[in-house]
PDB file of N, CA and C in Angstrom:
ATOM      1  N   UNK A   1      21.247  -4.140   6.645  1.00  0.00           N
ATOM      2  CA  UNK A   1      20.401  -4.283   7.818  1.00  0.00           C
ATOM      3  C   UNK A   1      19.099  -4.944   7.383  1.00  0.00           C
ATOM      4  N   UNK A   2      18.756  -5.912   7.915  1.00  0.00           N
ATOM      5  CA  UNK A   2      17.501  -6.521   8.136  1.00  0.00           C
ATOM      6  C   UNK A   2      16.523  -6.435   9.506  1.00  0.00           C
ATOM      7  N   UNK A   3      15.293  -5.436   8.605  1.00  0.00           N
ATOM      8  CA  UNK A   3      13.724  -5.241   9.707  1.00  0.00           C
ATOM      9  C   UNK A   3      13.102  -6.793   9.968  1.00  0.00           C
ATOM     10  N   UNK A   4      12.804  -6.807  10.906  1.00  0.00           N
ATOM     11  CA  UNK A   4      11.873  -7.668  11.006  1.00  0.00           C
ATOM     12  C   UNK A   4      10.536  -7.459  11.865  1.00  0.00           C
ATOM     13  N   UNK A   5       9.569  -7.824  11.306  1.00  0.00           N
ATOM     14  CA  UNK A   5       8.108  -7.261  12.134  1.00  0.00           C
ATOM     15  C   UNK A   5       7.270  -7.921  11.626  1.00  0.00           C
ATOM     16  N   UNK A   6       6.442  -8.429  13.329  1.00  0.00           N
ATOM     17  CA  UNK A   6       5.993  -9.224  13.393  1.00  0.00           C
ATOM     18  C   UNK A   6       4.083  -8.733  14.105  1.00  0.00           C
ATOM     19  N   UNK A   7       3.405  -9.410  13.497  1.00  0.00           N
ATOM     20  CA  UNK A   7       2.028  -8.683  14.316  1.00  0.00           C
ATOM     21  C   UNK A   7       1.312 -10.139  14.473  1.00  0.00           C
ATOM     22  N   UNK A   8       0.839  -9.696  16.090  1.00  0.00           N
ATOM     23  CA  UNK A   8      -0.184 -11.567  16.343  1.00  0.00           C
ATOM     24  C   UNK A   8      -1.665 -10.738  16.915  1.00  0.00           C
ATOM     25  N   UNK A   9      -2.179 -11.376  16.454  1.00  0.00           N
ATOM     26  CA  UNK A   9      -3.824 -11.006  16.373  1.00  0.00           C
ATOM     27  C   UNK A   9      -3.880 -12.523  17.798  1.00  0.00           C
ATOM     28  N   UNK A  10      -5.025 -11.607  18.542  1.00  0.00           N
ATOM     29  CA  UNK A  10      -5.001 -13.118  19.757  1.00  0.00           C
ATOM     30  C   UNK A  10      -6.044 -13.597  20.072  1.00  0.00           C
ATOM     31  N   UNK A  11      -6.471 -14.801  20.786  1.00  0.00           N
ATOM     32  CA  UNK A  11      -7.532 -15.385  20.836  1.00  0.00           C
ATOM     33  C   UNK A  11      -8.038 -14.593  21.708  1.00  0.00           C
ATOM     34  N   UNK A  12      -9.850 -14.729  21.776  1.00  0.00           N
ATOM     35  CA  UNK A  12     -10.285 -13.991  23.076  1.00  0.00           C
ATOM     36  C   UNK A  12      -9.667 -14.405  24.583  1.00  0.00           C
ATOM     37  N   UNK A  13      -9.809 -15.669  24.186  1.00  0.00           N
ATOM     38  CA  UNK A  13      -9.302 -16.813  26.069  1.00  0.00           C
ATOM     39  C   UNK A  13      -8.463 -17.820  25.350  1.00  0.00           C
ATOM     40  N   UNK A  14      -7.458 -17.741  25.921  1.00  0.00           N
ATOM     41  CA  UNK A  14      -6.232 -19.159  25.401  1.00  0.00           C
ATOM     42  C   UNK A  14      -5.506 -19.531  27.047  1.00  0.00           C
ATOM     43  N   UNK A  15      -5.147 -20.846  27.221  1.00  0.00           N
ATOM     44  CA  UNK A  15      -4.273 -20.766  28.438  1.00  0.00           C
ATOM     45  C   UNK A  15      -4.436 -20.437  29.343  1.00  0.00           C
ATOM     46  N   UNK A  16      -6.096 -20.586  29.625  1.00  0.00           N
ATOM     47  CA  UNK A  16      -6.897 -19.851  31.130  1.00  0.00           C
ATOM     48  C   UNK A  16      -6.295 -18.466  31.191  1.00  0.00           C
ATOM     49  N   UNK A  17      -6.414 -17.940  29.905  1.00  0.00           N
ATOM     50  CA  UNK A  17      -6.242 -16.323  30.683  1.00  0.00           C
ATOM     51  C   UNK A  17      -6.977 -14.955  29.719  1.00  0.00           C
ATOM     52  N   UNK A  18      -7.635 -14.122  29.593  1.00  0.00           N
ATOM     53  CA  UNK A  18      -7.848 -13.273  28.266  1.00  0.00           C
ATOM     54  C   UNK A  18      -6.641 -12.574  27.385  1.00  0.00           C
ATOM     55  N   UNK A  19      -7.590 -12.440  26.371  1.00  0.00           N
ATOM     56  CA  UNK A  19      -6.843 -11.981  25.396  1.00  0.00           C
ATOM     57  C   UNK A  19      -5.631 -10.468  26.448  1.00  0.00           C
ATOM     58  N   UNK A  20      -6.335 -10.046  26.809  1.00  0.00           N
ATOM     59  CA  UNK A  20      -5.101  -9.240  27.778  1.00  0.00           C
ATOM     60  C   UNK A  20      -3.970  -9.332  28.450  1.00  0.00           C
ATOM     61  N   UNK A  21      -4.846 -10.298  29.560  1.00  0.00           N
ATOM     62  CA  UNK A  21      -3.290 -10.686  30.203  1.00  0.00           C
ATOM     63  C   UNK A  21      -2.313 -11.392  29.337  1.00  0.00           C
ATOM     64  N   UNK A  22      -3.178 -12.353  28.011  1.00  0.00           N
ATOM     65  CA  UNK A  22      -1.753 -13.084  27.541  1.00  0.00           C
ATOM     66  C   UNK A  22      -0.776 -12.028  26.508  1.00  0.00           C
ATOM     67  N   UNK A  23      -1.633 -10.778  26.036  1.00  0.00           N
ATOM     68  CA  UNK A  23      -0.887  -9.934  25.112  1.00  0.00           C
ATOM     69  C   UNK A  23       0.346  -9.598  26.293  1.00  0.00           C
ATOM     70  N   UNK A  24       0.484  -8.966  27.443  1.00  0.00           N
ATOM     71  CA  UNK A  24       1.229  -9.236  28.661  1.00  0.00           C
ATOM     72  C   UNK A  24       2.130  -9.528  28.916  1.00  0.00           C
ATOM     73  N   UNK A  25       1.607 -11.323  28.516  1.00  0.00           N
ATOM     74  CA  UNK A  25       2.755 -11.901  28.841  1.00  0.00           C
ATOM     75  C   UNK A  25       3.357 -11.641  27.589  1.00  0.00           C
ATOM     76  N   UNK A  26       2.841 -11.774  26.593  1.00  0.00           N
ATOM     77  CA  UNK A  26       3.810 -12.185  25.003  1.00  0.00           C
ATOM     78  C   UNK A  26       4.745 -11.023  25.318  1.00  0.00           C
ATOM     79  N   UNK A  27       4.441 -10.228  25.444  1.00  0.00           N
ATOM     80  CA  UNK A  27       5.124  -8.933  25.354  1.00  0.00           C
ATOM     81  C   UNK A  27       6.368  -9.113  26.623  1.00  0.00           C
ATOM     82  N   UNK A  28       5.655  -9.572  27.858  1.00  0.00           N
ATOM     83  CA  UNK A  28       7.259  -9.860  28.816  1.00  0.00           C
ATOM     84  C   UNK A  28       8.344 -10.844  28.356  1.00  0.00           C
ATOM     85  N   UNK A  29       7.894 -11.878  27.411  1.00  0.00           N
ATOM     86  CA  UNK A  29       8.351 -12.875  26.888  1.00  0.00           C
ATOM     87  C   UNK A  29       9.480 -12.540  25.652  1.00  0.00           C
ATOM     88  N   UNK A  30       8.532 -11.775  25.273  1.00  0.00           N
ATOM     89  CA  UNK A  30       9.673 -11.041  23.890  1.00  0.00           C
ATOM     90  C   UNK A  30      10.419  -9.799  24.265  1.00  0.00           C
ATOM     91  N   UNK A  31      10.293  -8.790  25.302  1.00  0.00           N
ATOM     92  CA  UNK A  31      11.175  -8.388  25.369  1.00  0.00           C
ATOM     93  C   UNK A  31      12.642  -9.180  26.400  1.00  0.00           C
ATOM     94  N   UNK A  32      12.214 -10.215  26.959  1.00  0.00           N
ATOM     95  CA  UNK A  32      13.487 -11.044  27.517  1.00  0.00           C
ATOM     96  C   UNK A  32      14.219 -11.636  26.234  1.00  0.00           C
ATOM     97  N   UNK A  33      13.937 -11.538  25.285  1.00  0.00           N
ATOM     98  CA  UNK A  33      14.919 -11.727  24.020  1.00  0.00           C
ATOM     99  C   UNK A  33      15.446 -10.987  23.456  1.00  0.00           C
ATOM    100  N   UNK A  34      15.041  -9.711  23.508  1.00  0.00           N
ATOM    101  CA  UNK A  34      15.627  -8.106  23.096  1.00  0.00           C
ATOM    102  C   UNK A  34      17.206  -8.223  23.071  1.00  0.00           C
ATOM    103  N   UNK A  35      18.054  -9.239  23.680  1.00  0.00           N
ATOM    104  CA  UNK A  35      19.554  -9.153  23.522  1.00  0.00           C
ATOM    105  C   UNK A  35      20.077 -10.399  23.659  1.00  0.00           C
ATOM    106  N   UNK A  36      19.773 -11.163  23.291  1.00  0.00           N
ATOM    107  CA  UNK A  36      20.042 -13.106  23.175  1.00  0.00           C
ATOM    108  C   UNK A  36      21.073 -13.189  22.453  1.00  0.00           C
ATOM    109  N   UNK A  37      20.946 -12.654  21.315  1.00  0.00           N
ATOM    110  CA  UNK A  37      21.929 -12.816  20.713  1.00  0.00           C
ATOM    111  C   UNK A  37      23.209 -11.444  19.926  1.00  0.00           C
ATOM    112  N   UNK A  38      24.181 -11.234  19.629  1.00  0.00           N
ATOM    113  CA  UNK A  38      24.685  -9.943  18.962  1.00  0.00           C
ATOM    114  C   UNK A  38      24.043  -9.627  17.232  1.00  0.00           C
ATOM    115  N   UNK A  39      24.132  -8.421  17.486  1.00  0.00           N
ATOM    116  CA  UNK A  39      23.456  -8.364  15.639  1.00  0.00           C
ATOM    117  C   UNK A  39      22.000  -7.730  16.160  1.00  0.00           C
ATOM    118  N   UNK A  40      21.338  -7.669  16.857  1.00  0.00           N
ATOM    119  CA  UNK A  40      20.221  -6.908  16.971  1.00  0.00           C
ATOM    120  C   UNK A  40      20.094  -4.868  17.354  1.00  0.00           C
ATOM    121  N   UNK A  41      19.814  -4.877  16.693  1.00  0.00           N
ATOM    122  CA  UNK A  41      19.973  -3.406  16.408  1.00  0.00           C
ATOM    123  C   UNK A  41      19.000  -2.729  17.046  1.00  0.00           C
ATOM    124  N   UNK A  42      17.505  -3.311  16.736  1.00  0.00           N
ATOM    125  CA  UNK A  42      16.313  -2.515  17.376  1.00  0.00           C
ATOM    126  C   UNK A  42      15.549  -3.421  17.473  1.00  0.00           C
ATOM    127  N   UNK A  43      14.866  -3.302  19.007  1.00  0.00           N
ATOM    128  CA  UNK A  43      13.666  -4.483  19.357  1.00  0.00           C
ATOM    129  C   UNK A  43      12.969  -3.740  20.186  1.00  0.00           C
ATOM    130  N   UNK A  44      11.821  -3.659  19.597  1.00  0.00           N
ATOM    131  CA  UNK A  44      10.495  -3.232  20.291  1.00  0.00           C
ATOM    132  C   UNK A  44       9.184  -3.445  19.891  1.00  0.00           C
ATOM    133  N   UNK A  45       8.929  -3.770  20.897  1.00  0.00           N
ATOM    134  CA  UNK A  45       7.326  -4.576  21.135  1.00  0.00           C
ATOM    135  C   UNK A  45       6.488  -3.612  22.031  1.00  0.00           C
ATOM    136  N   UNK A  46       5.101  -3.606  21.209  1.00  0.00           N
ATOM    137  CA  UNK A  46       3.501  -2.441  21.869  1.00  0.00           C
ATOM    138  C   UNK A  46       2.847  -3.507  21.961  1.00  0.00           C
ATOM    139  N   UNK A  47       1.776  -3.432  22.561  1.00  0.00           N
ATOM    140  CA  UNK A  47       0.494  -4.100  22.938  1.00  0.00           C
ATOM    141  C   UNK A  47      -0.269  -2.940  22.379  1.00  0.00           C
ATOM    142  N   UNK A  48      -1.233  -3.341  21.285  1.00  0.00           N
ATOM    143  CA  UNK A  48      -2.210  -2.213  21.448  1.00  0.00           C
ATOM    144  C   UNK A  48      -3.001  -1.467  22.783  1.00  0.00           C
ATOM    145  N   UNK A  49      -3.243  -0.412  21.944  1.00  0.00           N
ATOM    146  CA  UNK A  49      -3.865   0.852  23.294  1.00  0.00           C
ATOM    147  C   UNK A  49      -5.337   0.946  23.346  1.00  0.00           C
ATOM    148  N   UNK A  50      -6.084   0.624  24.133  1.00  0.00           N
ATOM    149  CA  UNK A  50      -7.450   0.773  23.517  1.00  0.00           C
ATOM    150  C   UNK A  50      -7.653   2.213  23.014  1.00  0.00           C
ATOM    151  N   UNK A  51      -8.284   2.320  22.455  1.00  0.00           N
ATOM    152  CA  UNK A  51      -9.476   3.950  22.076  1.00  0.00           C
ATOM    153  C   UNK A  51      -8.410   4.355  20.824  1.00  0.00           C
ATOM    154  N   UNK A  52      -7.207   3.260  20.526  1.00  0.00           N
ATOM    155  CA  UNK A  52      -6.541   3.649  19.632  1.00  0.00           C
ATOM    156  C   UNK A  52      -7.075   2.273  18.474  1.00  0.00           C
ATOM    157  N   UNK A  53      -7.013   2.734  17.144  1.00  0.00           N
ATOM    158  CA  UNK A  53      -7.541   2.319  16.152  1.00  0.00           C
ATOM    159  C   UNK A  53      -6.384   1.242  15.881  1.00  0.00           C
ATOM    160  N   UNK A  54      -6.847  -0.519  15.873  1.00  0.00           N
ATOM    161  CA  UNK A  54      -5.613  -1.263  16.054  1.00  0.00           C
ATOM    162  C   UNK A  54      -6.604  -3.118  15.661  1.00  0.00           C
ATOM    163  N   UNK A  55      -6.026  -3.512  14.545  1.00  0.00           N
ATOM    164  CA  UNK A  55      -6.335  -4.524  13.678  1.00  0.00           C
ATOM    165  C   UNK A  55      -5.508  -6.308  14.875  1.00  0.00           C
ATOM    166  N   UNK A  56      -4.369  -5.683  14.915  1.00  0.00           N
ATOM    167  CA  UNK A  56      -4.035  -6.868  16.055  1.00  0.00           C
ATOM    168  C   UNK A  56      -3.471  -6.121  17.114  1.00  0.00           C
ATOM    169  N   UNK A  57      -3.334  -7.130  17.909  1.00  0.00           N
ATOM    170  CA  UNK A  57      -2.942  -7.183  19.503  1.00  0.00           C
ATOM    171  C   UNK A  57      -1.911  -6.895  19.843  1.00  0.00           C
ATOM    172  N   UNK A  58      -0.756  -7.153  19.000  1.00  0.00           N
ATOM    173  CA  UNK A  58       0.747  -7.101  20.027  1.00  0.00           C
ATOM    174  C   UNK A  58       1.633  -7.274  18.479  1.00  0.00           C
ATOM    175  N   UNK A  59       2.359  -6.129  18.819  1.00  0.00           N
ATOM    176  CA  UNK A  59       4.164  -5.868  17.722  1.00  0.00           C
ATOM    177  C   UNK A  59       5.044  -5.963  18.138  1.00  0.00           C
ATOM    178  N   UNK A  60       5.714  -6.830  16.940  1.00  0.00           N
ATOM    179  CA  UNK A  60       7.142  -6.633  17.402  1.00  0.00           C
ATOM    180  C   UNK A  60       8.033  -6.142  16.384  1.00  0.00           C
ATOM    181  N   UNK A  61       8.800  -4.921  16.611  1.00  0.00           N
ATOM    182  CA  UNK A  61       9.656  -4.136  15.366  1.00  0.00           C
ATOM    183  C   UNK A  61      10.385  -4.505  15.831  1.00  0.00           C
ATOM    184  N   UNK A  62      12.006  -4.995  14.877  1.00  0.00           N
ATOM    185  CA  UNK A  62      13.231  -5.194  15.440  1.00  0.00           C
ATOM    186  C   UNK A  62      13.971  -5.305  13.900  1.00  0.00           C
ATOM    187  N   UNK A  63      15.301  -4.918  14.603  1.00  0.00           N
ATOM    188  CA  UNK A  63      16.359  -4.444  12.947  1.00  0.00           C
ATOM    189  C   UNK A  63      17.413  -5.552  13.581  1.00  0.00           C
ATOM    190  N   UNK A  64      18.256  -5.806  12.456  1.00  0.00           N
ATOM    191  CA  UNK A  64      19.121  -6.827  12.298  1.00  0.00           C
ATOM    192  C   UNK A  64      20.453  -6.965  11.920  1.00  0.00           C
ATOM    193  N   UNK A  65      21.738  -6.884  12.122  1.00  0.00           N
ATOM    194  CA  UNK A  65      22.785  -5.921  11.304  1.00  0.00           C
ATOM    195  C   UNK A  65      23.034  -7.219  10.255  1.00  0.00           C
ATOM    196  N   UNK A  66      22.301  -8.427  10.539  1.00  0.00           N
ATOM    197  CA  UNK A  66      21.917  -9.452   9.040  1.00  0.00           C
ATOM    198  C   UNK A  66      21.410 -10.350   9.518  1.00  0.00           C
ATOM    199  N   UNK A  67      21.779 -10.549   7.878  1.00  0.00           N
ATOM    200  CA  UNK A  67      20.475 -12.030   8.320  1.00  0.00           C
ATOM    201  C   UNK A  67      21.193 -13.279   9.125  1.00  0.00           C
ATOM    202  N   UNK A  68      22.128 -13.128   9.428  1.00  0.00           N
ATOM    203  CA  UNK A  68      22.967 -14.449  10.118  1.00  0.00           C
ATOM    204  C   UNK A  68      22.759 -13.593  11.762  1.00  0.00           C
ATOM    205  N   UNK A  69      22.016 -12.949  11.664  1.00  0.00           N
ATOM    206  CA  UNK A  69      21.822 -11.947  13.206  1.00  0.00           C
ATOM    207  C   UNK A  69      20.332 -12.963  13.250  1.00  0.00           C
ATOM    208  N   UNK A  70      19.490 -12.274  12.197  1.00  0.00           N
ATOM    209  CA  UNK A  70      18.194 -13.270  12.431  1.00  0.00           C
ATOM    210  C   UNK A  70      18.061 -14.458  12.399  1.00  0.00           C
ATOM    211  N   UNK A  71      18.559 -15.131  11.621  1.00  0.00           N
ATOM    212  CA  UNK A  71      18.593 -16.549  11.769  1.00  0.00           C
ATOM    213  C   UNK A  71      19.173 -16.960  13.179  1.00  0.00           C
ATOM    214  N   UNK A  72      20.257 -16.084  13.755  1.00  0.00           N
ATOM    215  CA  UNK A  72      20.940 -16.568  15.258  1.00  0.00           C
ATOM    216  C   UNK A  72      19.626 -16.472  16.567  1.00  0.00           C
ATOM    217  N   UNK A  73      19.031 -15.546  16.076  1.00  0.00           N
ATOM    218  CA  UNK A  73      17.713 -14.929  17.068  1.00  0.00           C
ATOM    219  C   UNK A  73      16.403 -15.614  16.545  1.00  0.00           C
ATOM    220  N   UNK A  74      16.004 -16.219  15.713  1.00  0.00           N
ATOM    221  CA  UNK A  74      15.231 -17.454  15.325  1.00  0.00           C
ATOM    222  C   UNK A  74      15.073 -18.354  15.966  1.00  0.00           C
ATOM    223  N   UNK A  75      16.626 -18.615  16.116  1.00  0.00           N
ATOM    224  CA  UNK A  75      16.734 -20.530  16.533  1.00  0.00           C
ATOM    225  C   UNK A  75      17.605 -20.629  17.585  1.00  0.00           C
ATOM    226  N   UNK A  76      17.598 -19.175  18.252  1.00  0.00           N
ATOM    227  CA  UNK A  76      18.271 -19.277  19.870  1.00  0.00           C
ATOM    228  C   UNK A  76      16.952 -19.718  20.484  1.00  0.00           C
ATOM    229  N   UNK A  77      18.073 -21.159  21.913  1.00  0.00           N
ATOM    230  CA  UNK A  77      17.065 -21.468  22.408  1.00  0.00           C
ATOM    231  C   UNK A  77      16.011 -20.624  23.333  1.00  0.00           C
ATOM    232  N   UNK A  78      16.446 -19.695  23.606  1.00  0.00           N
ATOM    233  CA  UNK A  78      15.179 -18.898  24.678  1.00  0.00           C
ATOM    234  C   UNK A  78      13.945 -17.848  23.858  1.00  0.00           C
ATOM    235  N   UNK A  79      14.009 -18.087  22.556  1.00  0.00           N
ATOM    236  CA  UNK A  79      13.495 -17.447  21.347  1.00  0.00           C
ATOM    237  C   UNK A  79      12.599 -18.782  21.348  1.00  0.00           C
ATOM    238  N   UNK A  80      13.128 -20.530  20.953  1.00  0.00           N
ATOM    239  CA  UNK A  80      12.800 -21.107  20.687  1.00  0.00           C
ATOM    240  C   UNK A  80      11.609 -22.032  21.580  1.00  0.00           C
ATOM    241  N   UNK A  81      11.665 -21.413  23.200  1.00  0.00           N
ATOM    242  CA  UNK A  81      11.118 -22.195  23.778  1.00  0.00           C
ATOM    243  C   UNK A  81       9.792 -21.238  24.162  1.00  0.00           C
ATOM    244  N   UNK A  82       9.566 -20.115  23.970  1.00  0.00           N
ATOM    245  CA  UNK A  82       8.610 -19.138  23.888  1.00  0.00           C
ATOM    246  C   UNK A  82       7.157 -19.752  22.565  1.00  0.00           C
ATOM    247  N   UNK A  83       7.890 -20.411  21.586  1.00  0.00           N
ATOM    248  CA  UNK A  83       7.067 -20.287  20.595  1.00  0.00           C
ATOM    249  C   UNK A  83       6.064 -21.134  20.801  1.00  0.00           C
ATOM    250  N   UNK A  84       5.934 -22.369  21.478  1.00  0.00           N
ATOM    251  CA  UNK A  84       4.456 -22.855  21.505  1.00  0.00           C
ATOM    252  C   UNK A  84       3.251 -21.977  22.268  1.00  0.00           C
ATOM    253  N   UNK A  85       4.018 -21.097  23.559  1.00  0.00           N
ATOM    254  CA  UNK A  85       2.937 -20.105  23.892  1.00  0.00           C
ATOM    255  C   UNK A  85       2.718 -19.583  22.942  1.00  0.00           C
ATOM    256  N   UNK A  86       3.075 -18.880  22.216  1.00  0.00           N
ATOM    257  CA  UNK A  86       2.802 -17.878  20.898  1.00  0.00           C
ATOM    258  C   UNK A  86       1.527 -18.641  20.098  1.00  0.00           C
ATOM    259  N   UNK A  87       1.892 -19.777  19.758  1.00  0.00           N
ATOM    260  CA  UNK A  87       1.303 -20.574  18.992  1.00  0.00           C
ATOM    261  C   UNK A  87      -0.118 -20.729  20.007  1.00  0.00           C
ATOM    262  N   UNK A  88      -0.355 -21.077  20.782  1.00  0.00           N
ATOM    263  CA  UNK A  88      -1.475 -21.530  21.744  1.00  0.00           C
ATOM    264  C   UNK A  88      -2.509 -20.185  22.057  1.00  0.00           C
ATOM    265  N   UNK A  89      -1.484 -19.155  21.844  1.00  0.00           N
ATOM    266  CA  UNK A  89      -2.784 -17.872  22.403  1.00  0.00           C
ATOM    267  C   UNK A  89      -3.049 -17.215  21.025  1.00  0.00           C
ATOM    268  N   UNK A  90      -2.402 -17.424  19.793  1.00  0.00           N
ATOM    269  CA  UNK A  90      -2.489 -16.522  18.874  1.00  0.00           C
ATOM    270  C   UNK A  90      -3.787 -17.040  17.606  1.00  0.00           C
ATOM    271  N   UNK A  91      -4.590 -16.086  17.145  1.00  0.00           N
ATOM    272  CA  UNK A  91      -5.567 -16.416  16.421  1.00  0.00           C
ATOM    273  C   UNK A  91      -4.666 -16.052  14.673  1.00  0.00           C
ATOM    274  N   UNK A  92      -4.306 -15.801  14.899  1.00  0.00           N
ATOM    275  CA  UNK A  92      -3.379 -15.267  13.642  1.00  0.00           C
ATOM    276  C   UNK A  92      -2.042 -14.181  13.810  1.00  0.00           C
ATOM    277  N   UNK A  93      -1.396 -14.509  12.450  1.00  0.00           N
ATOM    278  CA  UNK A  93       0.089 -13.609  12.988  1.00  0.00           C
ATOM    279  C   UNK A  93       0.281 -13.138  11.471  1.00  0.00           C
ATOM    280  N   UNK A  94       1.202 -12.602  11.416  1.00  0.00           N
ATOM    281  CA  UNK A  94       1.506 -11.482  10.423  1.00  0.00           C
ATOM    282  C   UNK A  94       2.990 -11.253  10.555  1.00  0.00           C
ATOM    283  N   UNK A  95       3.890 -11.314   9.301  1.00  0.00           N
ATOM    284  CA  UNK A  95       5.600 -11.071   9.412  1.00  0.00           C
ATOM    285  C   UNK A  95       6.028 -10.558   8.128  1.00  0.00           C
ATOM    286  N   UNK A  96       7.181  -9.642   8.407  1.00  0.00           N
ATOM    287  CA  UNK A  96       7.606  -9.145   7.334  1.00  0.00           C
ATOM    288  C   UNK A  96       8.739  -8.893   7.207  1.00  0.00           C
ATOM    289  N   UNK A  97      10.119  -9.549   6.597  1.00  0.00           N
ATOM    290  CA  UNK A  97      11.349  -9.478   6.432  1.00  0.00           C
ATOM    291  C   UNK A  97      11.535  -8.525   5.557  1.00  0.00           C
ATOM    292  N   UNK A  98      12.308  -7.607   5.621  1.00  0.00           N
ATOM    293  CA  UNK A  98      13.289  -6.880   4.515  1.00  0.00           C
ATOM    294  C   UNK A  98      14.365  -6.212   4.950  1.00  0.00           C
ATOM    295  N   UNK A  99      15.184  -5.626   3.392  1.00  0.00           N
ATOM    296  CA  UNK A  99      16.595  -5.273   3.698  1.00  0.00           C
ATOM    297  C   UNK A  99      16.500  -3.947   3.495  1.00  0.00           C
ATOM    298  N   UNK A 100      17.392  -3.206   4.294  1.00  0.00           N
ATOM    299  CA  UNK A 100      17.792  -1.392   4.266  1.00  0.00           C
ATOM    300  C   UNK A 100      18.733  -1.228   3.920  1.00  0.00           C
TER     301      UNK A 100
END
């Protein structure tokens, strides 16, 4: 099994909208991929909480039954057409592959 987790730190204002509403959207955006492809085991995405102690904006935990699961969920197109928003609101991101 392969984790994958992902953390995006976000701009204050990107895309005429604040850092809020777009954490929002990222988050409606990525969970419409939660089952794109077979091989995904666990997908879940938080928006931080305020008054809770929190370095970036928006997670995404998700397990993999392999890596030919992640690579399928990479470079599926509805994965693939999400990513320039990502790219446009995000001030920085953070990822971490490994195996269980």
């Amino acid at each position: 099994m392969l984790k994958h987790i992902v953390f995006w730190k976000l701009k204050d204002h990107a895309e005429g909208a604040d850092r809020g509403t777009n954490a929002l959207k990222l988050k409606a955006l990525l969970d419409g991929c939660s089952s794109i492809v077979p091989g995904i085991v666990e997908f879940e995405v938080a928006v931080a909480q305020s008054g809770l102690e929190a370095t970036y904006d928006i997670v995404l935990y998700s397990a993999f039954d392999s890596r030919a699961a992640l690579d399928a969920y990479q470079n599926h197109p509805e994965h693939v057409k999400i990513k320039p928003f990502f790219a446009a609101v995000r001030e920085a991101r953070q990822c971490m592959d490994y195996e269980v």
